[in-house]
């Protein structure tokens, strides 16, 4: 029964999907194409929303929101107000997190929340099977409403580097009627597992379709995203009627103020249900700012009605008349892919004249120029451009003043400053240059999150190694000898600690990464039941202090080579916690300090499997059952296709290598540790916690 119902449902739905995707391609792509080149982010982990938006050709990143769906439903007059507020808070949380955690500001963040209502009750996702049964039996034989609240956040960096968040929100309601459902059928459905992650306890696009007698309204709204209304809203935002000459920075298409969330406002602080919109409503009772207002610049008009973007021609040409995905026209992949639909033909269109082609070209240019951009950052940082600008009275200086301060030529300084502006490292008003928020955050030498140390390490050590990349690839070896005239059999003794100033530079580099990532690593897991930790290879102690700060009951021993410990005093924070102590030793040879938690932050990737096993077996010996090892590294994706930061770093490695979370898990398992948790922190380092059996 279930299998039969499923196949019917799947057939019906795939039919709906084919129709939908073809129609939306024709109708919506000009709207979607307005987003080309913008960083669009979906603040939702829902695979259904992802599929709906991918199907219409939208390019976006997925950054699931950390906003906890805990708004008090009683404070909302209607279910849709609740769904809209939740969607808004989800999207704002991501919009506000990304500039700091991902180091980039999105242009648009999309949040959505779907709820099912029946008999005046809001049904969200069931917590267990009984809950699913309660929900589904309540829906049986009745009509209910599905509301999806959607929030579109337009992020706009202002001149002072603060970010404006403009919110456009709306909701869609669809009525769904369930057939009378027997208990047997309900339990069969519940036992399929499908209800558990879905609002109202069913998924209309799959097995749950068999429960449904009729749907009035937008079908995709029930799946989780009201695509049609979303595209209409985009149309209003990016090509509002008569928008060709919009240039007011703060007015909606109707000429009234748009909804702007001040940057300092915490995501959850806006009182639920509070009237946040100032402007007059559109037909759905919502505010619609224009893209020109959102970005402080005019949007170009896209293709007119009769014009069809080439990408659309390509997409359509992949769909045969019977709805199957198969290529049409020429089989030569290099030749233009022409459709048989007369009005849409476009001949002699070269790859770089299409939106898609332009995007590929700009990616190529970014890659080709990447080394120049890095070197501009390294040089401006080494010449203390950011510190010089910060220490001027107004925070601004003209090029000639900067040239004087950094003791460099006027011509060269001006070029450097202009390049910095183009890279978002500086801003210029008239002739005055100033730091951007990003530079103030990461590039001042005494800032709490300064990356200066690591940048100088990249400039002085990594850069020379990469100039010999070709030889490194041909020979499969690191190129220390070629780059620095000295071989490095022992990476630390021969390369990093060969001279005092080199050691200090290396320690500053480790310190800066530990300061930026330490808090997220230290708070990745609940360690409240442990009393003592040992940070093996803890370098300056920055990570150890973060662990002590995050866990009031934990004492942390920082263990490193004697030549490192003797210099760690340089990095001691002024408010140093006396629960952090320092022990000198060699973790391959000496006895390890006793501890409940052994921290290995950026240690294992440096060593061969053989040495990793020596170190892990020493830790395993020192561990009692229940003790644990916390490994923090860049975790490669399981398919080893990213992140590129990890794979690029591997190119200059000596004997070590980068691993995925499951490779670390296996390594630790071979020493009797069971993986308890893996945490992708979205910061520079991830973490895995493994417990001794
Ligand atoms: C890549 S750094 C990581 C520093 C620190 N854990 C962090 O995440 O900021 C590696 C550290 O391991 C230390 N180290 C290398 N070999 C060691 C050994 N045989 N015994 C103890 N520490 C060692 C180095 O001195 C250095 O501080």
CSV table of N, CA and C in Angstrom, one decimal, residues 34 232-246 252-254 288-293 299 301:
chain,number,residue,atom,x,y,z
A,34,UNK,N,19.0,38.9,-11.9
A,34,UNK,CA,19.3,40.2,-11.3
A,34,UNK,C,20.3,39.9,-10.1
A,232,UNK,N,8.3,37.3,-7.2
A,232,UNK,CA,7.6,38.6,-7.4
A,232,UNK,C,8.2,39.7,-6.5
A,233,UNK,N,8.6,39.3,-5.3
A,233,UNK,CA,9.2,40.3,-4.4
A,233,UNK,C,10.5,40.7,-4.9
A,234,UNK,N,11.3,39.7,-5.4
A,234,UNK,CA,12.6,40.1,-6.0
A,234,UNK,C,12.4,41.1,-7.2
A,235,UNK,N,11.4,40.8,-8.0
A,235,UNK,CA,11.1,41.7,-9.1
A,235,UNK,C,10.8,43.1,-8.6
A,236,UNK,N,10.1,43.2,-7.5
A,236,UNK,CA,9.8,44.5,-7.0
A,236,UNK,C,11.0,45.2,-6.4
A,237,UNK,N,11.9,44.4,-5.8
A,237,UNK,CA,13.1,44.9,-5.1
A,237,UNK,C,14.0,45.4,-6.2
A,238,UNK,N,14.3,44.6,-7.2
A,238,UNK,CA,15.3,44.9,-8.2
A,238,UNK,C,14.9,45.6,-9.4
A,239,UNK,N,13.6,45.5,-9.8
A,239,UNK,CA,13.1,46.3,-10.9
A,239,UNK,C,11.8,46.8,-10.5
A,240,UNK,N,11.7,47.7,-9.5
A,240,UNK,CA,10.4,48.2,-9.1
A,240,UNK,C,9.8,49.0,-10.3
A,241,UNK,N,8.5,49.1,-10.4
A,241,UNK,CA,7.9,49.9,-11.5
A,241,UNK,C,8.6,51.3,-11.5
A,242,UNK,N,9.0,51.7,-12.7
A,242,UNK,CA,9.6,53.0,-12.8
A,242,UNK,C,10.9,53.2,-12.1
A,243,UNK,N,11.7,52.1,-11.9
A,243,UNK,CA,12.8,52.2,-11.0
A,243,UNK,C,14.1,52.6,-11.7
A,244,UNK,N,14.0,52.9,-13.0
A,244,UNK,CA,15.3,53.1,-13.8
A,244,UNK,C,16.1,54.2,-13.2
A,245,UNK,N,15.5,55.2,-12.6
A,245,UNK,CA,16.3,56.3,-12.1
A,245,UNK,C,16.3,56.4,-10.6
A,246,UNK,N,16.0,55.3,-9.9
A,246,UNK,CA,16.0,55.4,-8.4
A,246,UNK,C,17.4,55.8,-7.9
A,252,UNK,N,11.7,53.8,-0.3
A,252,UNK,CA,11.1,52.6,-1.0
A,252,UNK,C,10.6,53.1,-2.3
A,253,UNK,N,10.2,52.1,-3.2
A,253,UNK,CA,9.7,52.5,-4.5
A,253,UNK,C,8.5,53.5,-4.3
A,254,UNK,N,7.8,53.3,-3.2
A,254,UNK,CA,6.6,54.2,-3.0
A,254,UNK,C,7.1,55.6,-2.4
A,288,UNK,N,8.7,47.1,0.6
A,288,UNK,CA,9.6,46.7,-0.5
A,288,UNK,C,10.6,47.8,-0.8
A,289,UNK,N,11.8,47.7,-0.3
A,289,UNK,CA,12.8,48.7,-0.8
A,289,UNK,C,13.3,48.3,-2.1
A,290,UNK,N,13.8,49.2,-2.9
A,290,UNK,CA,14.3,48.9,-4.2
A,290,UNK,C,15.8,48.5,-4.0
A,291,UNK,N,16.3,47.7,-5.0
A,291,UNK,CA,17.7,47.4,-4.9
A,291,UNK,C,18.6,48.6,-5.0
A,292,UNK,N,18.2,49.6,-5.8
A,292,UNK,CA,19.0,50.8,-5.9
A,292,UNK,C,19.1,51.4,-4.5
A,293,UNK,N,18.0,51.4,-3.8
A,293,UNK,CA,18.1,52.0,-2.4
A,293,UNK,C,19.0,51.1,-1.5
A,299,UNK,N,20.5,50.1,-10.1
A,299,UNK,CA,20.5,48.8,-10.7
A,299,UNK,C,20.3,49.0,-12.2
A,301,UNK,N,18.8,47.9,-15.7
A,301,UNK,CA,17.7,47.1,-16.1
A,301,UNK,C,18.2,45.9,-16.7
